[in-house]
PDB file of C-alpha atoms (C1' of nucleotides) in Angstrom:
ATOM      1  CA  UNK A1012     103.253  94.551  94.046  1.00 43.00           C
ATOM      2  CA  UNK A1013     100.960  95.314  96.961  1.00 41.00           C
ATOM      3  CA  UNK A1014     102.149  92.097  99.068  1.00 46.00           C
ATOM      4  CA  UNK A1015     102.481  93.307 102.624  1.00 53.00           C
ATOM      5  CA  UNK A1016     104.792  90.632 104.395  1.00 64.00           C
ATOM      6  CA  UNK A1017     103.559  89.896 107.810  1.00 68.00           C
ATOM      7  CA  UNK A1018     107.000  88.133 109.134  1.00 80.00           C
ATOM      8  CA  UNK A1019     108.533  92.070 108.272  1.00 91.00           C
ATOM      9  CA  UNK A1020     107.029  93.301 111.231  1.00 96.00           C
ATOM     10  CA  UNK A1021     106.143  92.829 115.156  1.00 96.00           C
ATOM     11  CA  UNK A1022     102.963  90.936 115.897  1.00 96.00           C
ATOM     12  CA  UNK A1023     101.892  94.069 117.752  1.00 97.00           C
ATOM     13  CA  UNK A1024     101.957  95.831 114.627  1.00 97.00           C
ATOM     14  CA  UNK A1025     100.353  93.424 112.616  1.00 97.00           C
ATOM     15  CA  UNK A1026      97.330  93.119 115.087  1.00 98.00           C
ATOM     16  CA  UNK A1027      97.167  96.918 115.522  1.00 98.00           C
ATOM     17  CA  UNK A1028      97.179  97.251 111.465  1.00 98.00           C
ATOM     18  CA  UNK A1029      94.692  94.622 111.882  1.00 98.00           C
ATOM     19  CA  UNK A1030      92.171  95.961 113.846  1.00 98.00           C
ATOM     20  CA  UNK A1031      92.283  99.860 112.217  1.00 98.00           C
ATOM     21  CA  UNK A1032      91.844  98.047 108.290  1.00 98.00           C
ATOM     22  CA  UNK A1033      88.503  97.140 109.773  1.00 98.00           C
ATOM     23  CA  UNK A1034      88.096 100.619 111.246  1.00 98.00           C
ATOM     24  CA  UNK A1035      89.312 102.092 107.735  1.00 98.00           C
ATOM     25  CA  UNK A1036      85.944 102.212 106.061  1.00 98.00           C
ATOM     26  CA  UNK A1037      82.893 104.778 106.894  1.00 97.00           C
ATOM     27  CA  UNK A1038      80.254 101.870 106.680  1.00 97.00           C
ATOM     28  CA  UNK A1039      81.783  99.672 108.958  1.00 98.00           C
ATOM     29  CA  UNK A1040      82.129 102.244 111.658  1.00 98.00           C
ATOM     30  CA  UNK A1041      78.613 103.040 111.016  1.00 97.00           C
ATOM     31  CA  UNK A1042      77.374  99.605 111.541  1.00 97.00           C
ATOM     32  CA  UNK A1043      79.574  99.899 114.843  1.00 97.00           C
ATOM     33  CA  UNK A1044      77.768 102.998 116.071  1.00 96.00           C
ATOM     34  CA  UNK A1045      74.696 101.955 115.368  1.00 95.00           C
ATOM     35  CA  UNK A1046      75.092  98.485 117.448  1.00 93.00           C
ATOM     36  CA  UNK A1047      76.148 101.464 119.913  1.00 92.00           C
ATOM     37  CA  UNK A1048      73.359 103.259 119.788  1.00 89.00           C
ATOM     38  CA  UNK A1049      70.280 101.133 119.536  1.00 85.00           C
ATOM     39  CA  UNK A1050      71.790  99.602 123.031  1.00 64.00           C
ATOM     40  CA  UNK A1051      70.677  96.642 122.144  1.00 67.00           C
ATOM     41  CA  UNK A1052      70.803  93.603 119.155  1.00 69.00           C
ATOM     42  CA  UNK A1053      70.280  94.270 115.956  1.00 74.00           C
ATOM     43  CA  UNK A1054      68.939  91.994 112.992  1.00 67.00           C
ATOM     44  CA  UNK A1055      68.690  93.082 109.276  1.00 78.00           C
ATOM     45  CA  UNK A1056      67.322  96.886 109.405  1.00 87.00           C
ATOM     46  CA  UNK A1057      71.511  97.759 109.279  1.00 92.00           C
ATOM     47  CA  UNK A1058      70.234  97.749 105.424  1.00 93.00           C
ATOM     48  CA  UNK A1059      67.871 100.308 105.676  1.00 91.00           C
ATOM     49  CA  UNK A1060      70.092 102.352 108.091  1.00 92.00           C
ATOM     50  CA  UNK A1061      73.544 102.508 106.197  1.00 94.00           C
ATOM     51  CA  UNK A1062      72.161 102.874 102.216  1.00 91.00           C
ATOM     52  CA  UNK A1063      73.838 100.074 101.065  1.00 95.00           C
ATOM     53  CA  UNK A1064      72.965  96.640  99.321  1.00 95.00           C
ATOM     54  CA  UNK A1065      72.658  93.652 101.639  1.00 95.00           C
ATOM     55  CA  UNK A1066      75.083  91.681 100.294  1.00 96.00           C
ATOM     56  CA  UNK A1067      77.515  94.849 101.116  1.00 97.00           C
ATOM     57  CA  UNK A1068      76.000  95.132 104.211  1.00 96.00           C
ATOM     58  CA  UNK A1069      76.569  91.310 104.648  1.00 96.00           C
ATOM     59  CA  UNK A1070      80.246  91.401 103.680  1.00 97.00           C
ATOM     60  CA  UNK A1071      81.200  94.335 105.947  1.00 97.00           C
ATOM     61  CA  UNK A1072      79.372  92.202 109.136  1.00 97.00           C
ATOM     62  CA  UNK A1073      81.501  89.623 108.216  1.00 97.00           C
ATOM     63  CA  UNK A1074      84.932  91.405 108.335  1.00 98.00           C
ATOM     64  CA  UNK A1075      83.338  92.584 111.882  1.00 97.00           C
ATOM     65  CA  UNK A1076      82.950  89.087 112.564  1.00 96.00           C
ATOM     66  CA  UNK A1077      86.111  87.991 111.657  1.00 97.00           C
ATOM     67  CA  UNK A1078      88.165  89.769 113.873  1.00 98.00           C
ATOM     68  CA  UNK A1079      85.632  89.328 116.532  1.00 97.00           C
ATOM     69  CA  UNK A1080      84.553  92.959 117.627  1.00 97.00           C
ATOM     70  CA  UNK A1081      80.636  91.301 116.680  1.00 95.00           C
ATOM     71  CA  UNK A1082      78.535  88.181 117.242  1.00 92.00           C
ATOM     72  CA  UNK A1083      75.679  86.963 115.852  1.00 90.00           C
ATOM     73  CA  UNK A1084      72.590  84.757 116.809  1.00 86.00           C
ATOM     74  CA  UNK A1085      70.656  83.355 114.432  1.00 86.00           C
ATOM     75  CA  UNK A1086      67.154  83.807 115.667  1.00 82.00           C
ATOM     76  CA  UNK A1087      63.846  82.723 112.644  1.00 83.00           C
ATOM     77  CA  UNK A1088      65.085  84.020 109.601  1.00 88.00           C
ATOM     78  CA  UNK A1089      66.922  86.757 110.534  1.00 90.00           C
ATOM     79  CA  UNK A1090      70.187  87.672 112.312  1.00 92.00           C
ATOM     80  CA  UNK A1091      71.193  89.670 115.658  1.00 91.00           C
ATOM     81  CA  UNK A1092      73.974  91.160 115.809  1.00 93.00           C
ATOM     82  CA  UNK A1093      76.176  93.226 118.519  1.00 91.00           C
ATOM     83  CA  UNK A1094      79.469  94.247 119.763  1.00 93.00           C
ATOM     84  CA  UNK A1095      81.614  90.952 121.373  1.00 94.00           C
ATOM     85  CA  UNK A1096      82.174  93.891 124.716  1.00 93.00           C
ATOM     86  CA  UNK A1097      84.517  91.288 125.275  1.00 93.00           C
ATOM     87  CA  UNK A1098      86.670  91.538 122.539  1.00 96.00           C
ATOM     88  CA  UNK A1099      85.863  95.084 121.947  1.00 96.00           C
ATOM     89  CA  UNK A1100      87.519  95.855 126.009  1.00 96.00           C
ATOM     90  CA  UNK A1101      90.819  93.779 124.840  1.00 97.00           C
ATOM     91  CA  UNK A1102      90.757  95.479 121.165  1.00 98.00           C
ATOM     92  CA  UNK A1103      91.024  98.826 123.131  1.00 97.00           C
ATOM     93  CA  UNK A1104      93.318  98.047 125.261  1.00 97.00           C
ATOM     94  CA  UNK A1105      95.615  97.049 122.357  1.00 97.00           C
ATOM     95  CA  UNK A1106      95.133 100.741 120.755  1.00 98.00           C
ATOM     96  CA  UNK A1107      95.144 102.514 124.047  1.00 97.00           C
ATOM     97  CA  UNK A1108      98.743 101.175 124.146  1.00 96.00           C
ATOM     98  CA  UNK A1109      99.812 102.518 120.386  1.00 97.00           C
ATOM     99  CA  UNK A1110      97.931 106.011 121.162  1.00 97.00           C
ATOM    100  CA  UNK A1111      98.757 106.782 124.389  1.00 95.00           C
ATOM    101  CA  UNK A1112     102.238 106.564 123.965  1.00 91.00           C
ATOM    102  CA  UNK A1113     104.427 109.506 126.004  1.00 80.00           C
ATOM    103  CA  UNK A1114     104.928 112.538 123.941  1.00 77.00           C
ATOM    104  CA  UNK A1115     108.253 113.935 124.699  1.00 72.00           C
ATOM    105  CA  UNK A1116     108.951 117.269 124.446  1.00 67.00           C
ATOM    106  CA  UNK A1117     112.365 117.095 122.766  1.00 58.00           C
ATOM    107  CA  UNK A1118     111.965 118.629 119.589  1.00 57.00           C
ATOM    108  CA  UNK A1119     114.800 119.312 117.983  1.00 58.00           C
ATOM    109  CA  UNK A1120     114.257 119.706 114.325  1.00 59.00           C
ATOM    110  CA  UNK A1121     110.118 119.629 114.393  1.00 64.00           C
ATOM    111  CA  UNK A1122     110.068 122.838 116.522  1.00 54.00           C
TER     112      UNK A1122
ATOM    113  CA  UNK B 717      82.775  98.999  92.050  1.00 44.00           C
ATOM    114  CA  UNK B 718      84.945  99.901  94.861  1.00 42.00           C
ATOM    115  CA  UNK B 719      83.697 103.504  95.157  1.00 47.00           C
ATOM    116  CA  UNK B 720      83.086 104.704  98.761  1.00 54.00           C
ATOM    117  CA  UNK B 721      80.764 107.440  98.143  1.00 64.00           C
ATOM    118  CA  UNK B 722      81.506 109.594 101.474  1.00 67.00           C
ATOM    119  CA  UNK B 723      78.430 111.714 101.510  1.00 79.00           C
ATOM    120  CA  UNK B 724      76.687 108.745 102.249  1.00 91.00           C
ATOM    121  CA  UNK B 725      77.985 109.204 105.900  1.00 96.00           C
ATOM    122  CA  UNK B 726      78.559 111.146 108.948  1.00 96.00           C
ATOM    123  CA  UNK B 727      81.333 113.695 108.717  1.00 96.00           C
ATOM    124  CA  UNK B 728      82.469 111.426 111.855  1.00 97.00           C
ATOM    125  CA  UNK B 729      82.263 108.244 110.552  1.00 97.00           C
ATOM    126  CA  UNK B 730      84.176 109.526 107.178  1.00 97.00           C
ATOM    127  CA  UNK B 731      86.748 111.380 109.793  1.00 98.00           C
ATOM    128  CA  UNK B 732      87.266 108.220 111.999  1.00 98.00           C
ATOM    129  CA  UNK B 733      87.722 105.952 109.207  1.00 98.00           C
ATOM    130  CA  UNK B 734      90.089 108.503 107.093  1.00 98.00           C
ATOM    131  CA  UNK B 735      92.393 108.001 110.532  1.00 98.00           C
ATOM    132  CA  UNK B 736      91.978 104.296 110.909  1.00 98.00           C
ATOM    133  CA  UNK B 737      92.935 104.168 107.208  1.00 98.00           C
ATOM    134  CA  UNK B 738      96.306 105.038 108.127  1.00 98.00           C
ATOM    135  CA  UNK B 739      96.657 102.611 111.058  1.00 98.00           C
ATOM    136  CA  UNK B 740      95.696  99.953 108.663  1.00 98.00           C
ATOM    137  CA  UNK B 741      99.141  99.376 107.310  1.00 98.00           C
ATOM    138  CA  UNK B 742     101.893  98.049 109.340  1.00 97.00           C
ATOM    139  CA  UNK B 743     104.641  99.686 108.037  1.00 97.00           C
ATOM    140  CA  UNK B 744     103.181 102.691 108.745  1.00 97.00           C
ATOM    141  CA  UNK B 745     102.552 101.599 112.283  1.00 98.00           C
ATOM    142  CA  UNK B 746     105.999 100.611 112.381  1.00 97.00           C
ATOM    143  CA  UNK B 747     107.045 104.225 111.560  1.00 96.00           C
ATOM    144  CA  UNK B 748     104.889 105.903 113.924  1.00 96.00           C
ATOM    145  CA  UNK B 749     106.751 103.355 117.157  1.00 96.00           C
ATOM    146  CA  UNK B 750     110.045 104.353 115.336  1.00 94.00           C
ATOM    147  CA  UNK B 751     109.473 107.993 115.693  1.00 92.00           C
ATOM    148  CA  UNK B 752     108.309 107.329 119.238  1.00 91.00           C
ATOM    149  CA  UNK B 753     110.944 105.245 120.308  1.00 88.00           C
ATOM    150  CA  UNK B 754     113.597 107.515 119.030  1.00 83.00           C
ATOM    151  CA  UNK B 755     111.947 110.386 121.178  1.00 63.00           C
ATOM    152  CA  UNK B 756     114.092 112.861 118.616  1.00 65.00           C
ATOM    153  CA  UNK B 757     113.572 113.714 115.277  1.00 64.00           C
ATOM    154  CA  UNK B 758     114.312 111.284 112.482  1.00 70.00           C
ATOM    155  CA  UNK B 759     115.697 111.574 108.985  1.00 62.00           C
ATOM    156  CA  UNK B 760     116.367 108.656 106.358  1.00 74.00           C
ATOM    157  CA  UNK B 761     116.970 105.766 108.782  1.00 84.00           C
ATOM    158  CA  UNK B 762     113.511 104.295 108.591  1.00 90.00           C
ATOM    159  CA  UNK B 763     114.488 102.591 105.403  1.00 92.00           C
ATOM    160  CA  UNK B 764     117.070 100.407 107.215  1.00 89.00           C
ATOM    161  CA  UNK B 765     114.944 100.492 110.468  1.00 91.00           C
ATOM    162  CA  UNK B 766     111.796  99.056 108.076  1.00 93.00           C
ATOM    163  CA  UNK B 767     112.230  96.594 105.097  1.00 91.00           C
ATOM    164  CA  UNK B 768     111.138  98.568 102.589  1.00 95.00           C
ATOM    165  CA  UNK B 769     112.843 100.413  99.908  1.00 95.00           C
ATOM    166  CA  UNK B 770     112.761 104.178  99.766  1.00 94.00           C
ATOM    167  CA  UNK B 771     110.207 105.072  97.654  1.00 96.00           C
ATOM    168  CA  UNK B 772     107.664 102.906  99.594  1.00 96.00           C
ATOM    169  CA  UNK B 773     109.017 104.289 102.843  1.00 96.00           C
ATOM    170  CA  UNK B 774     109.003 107.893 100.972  1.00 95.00           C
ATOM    171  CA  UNK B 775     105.126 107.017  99.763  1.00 97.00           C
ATOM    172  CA  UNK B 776     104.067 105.958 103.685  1.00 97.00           C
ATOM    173  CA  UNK B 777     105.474 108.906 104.967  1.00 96.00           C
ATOM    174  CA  UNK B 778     102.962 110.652 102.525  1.00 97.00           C
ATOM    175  CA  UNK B 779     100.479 109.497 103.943  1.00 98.00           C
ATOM    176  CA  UNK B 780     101.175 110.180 107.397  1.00 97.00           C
ATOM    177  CA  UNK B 781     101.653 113.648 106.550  1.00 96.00           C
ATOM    178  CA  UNK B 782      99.107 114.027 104.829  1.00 97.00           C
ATOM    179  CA  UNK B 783      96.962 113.329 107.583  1.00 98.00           C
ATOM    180  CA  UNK B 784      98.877 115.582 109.930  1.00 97.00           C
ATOM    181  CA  UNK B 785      99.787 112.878 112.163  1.00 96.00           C
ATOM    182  CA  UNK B 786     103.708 113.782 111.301  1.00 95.00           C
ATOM    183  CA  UNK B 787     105.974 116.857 109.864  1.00 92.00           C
ATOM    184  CA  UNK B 788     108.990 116.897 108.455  1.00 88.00           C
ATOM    185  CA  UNK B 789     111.687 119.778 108.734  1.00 83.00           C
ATOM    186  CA  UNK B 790     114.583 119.879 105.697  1.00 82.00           C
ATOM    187  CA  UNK B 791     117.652 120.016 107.035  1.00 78.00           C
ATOM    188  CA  UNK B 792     120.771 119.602 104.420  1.00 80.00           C
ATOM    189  CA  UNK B 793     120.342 117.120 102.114  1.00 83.00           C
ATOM    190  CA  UNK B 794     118.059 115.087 104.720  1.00 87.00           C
ATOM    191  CA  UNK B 795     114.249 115.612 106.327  1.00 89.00           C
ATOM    192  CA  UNK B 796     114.032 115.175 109.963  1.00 89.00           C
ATOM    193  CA  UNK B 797     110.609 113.334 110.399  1.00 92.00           C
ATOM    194  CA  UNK B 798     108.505 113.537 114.201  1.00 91.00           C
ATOM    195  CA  UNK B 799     105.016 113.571 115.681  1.00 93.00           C
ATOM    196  CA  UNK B 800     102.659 116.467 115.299  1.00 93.00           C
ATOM    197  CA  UNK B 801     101.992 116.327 118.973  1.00 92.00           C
ATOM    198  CA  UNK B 802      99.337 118.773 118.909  1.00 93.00           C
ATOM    199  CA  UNK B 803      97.157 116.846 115.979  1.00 96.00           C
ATOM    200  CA  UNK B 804      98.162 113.501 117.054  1.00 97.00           C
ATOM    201  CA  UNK B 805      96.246 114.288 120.621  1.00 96.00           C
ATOM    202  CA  UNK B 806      93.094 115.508 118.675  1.00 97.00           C
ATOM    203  CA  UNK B 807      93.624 112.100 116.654  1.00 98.00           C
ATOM    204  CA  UNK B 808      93.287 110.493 120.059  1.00 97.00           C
ATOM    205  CA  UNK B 809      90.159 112.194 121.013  1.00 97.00           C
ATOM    206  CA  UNK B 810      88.057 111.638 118.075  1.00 97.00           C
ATOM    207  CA  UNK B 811      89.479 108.187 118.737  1.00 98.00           C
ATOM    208  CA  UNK B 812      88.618 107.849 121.633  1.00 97.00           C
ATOM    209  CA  UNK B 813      84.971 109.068 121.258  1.00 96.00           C
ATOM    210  CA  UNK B 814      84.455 106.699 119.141  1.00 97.00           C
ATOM    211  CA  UNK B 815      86.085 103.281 121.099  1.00 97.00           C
ATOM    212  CA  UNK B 816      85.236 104.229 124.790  1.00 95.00           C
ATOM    213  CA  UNK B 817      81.316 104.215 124.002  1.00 92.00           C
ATOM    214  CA  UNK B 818      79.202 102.822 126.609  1.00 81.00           C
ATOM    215  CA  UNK B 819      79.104  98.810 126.614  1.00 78.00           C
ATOM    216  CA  UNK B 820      75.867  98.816 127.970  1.00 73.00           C
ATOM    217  CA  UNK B 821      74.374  94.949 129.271  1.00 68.00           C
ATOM    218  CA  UNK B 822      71.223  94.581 127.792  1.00 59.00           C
ATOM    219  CA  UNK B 823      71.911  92.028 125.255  1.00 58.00           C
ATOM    220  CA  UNK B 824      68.533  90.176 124.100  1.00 60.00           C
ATOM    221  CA  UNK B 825      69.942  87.616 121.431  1.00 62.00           C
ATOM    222  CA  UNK B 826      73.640  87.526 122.114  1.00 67.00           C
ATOM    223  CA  UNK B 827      73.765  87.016 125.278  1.00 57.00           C
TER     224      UNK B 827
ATOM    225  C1'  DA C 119      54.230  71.259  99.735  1.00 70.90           C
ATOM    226  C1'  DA C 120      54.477  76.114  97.906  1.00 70.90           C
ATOM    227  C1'  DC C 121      55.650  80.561  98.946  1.00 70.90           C
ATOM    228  C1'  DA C 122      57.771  84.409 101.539  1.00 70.90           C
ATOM    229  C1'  DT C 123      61.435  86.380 104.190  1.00 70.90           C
ATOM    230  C1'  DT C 124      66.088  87.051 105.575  1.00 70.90           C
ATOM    231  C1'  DA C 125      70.817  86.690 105.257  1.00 70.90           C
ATOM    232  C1'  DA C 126      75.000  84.488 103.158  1.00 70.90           C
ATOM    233  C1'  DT C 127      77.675  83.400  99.163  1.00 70.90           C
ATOM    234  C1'  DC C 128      79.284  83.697  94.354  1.00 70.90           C
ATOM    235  C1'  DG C 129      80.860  86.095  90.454  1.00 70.90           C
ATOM    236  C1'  DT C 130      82.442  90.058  88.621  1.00 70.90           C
ATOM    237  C1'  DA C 131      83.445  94.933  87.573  1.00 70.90           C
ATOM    238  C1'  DA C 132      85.368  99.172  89.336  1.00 70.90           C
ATOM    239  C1'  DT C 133      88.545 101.220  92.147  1.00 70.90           C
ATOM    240  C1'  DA C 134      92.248 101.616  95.668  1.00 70.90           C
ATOM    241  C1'  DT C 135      96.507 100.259  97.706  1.00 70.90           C
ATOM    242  C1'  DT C 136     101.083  98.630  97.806  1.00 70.90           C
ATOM    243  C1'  DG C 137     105.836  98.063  96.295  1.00 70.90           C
ATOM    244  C1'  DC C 138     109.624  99.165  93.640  1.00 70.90           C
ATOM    245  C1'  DA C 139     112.696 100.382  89.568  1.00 70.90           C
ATOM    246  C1'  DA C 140     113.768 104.393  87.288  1.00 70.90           C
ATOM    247  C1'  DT C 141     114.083 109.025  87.425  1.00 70.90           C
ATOM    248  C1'  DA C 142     113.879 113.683  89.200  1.00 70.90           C
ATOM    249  C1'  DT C 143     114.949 117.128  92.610  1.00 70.90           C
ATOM    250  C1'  DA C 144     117.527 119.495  96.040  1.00 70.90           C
ATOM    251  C1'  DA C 145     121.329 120.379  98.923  1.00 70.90           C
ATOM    252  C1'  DT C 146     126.031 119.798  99.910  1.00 70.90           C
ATOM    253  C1'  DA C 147     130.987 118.568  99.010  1.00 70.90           C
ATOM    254  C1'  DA C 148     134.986 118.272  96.238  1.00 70.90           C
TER     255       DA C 148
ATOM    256  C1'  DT D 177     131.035 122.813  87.871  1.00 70.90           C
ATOM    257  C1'  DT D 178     130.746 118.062  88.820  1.00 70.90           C
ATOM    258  C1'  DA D 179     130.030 114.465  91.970  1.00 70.90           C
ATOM    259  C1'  DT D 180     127.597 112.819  96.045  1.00 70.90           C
ATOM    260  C1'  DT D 181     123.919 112.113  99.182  1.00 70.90           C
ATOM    261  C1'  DA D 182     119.116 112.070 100.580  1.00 70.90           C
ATOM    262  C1'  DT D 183     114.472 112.227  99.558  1.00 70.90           C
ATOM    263  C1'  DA D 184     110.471 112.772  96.374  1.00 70.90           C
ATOM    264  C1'  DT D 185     107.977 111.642  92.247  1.00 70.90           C
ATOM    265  C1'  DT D 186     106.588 108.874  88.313  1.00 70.90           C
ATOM    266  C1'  DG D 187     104.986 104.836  86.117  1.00 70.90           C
ATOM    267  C1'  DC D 188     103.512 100.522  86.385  1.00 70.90           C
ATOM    268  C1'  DA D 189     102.485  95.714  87.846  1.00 70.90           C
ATOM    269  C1'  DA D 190     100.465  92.914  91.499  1.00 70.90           C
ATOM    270  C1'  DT D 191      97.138  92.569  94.798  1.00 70.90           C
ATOM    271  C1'  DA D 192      93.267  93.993  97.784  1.00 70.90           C
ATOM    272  C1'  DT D 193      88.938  96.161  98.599  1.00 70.90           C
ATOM    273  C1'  DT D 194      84.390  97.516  97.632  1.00 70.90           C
ATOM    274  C1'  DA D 195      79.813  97.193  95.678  1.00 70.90           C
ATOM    275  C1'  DC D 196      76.097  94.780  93.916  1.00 70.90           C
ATOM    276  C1'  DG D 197      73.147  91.560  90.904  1.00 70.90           C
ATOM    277  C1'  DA D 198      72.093  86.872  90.927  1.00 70.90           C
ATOM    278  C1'  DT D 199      71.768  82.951  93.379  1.00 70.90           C
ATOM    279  C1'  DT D 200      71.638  79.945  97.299  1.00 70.90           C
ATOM    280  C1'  DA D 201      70.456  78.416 101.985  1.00 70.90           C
ATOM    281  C1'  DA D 202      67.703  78.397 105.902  1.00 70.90           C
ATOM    282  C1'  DT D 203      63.659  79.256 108.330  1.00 70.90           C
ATOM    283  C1'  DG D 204      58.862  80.519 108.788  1.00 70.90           C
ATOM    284  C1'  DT D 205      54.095  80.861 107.024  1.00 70.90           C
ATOM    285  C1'  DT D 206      50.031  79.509 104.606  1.00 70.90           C
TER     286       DT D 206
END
DNA sequence: AACATTAATCGTAATATTGCAATATAATAA
DNA sequence: TTATTATATTGCAATATTACGATTAATGTT
């Protein structure tokens, strides 16, 4: 069917499923590092960066948006956009906790 | 279309996104904290630990393997599932590259 | 006002993912 | 050999995602 039902599992699955689906795609994490990188906010040359269509480019800001690791601020025509380092900090934390889980050393099939 | 075309992108950006991919589901997720919790091996209890029938469970665990991020050892009539330690900590580190980049403070429009 | 610029939204086609019933495969037990 | 048990694979339907042309909305410029 393809229906993933939420209420089947934890809350701190869901969110951590949540966050890496938005991680999941090469253009988003491109737009990502190159908020990064320029250091600074960004308006509409994303387009000319990543080589995709604006309305792409438009739709994969907004899934950015939408869980909150960007804002934007409207500024003339155009748009700047960077990281929400507040929301990015608490995102991380949140994955920090999945990946950095203790890795036992009790093998006893996987050896 | 739908079509990611990955030479469009960094070998890191198609790397980081190939891993979030499999984060992005929470059943997977949810098999991942099993095999954690468990600190042991596993075999076929994930599909009474997890919702899901078999095959889906069967089809995750694809995935996961696929990836490296688990192995699987036959043993009788059952396969004992657990954590590639080794490529789950290189998982971490391209990871990690990627979320612990510099917040820097210089925001112009989004401040 | 008329036009230009920039980004968002809509509509839609192509593709990918998810879930499961049915079936196949493999190992063991009787 | 014939069940039995455990997992994998196949096939398919439902849904989600991705990409982009066309259009719209908002602002700025002349």
């Amino acid at each position: 069917m393809g229906l993933t039902k939420s209420e089947m599992f934890t809350e701190e699955q869901n969110e951590i499923s949540n966050i890496a689906k938005v991680f999941g795609h090469p253009a988003r994490v491109a737009i990502l590092q190159h908020l990064f990188k320029i250091d600074t906010c960004i308006c509409g040359d994303l387009v000319n960066e990543i080589g995709l269509a604006q309305p792409t480019i438009s739709q994969h800001l907004k899934e950015l948006k939408k869980i909150g690791l960007i804002k934007g601020n409207i500024t003339g025509t155009s748009v700047c956009y960077c990281i929400d380092k507040a929301n990015w900090t608490a995102m991380k934390k949140t994955l920090h906790l999945f990946l950095d889980q203790d890795l036992q050393d009790n093998d006893i099939c996987c050896s």
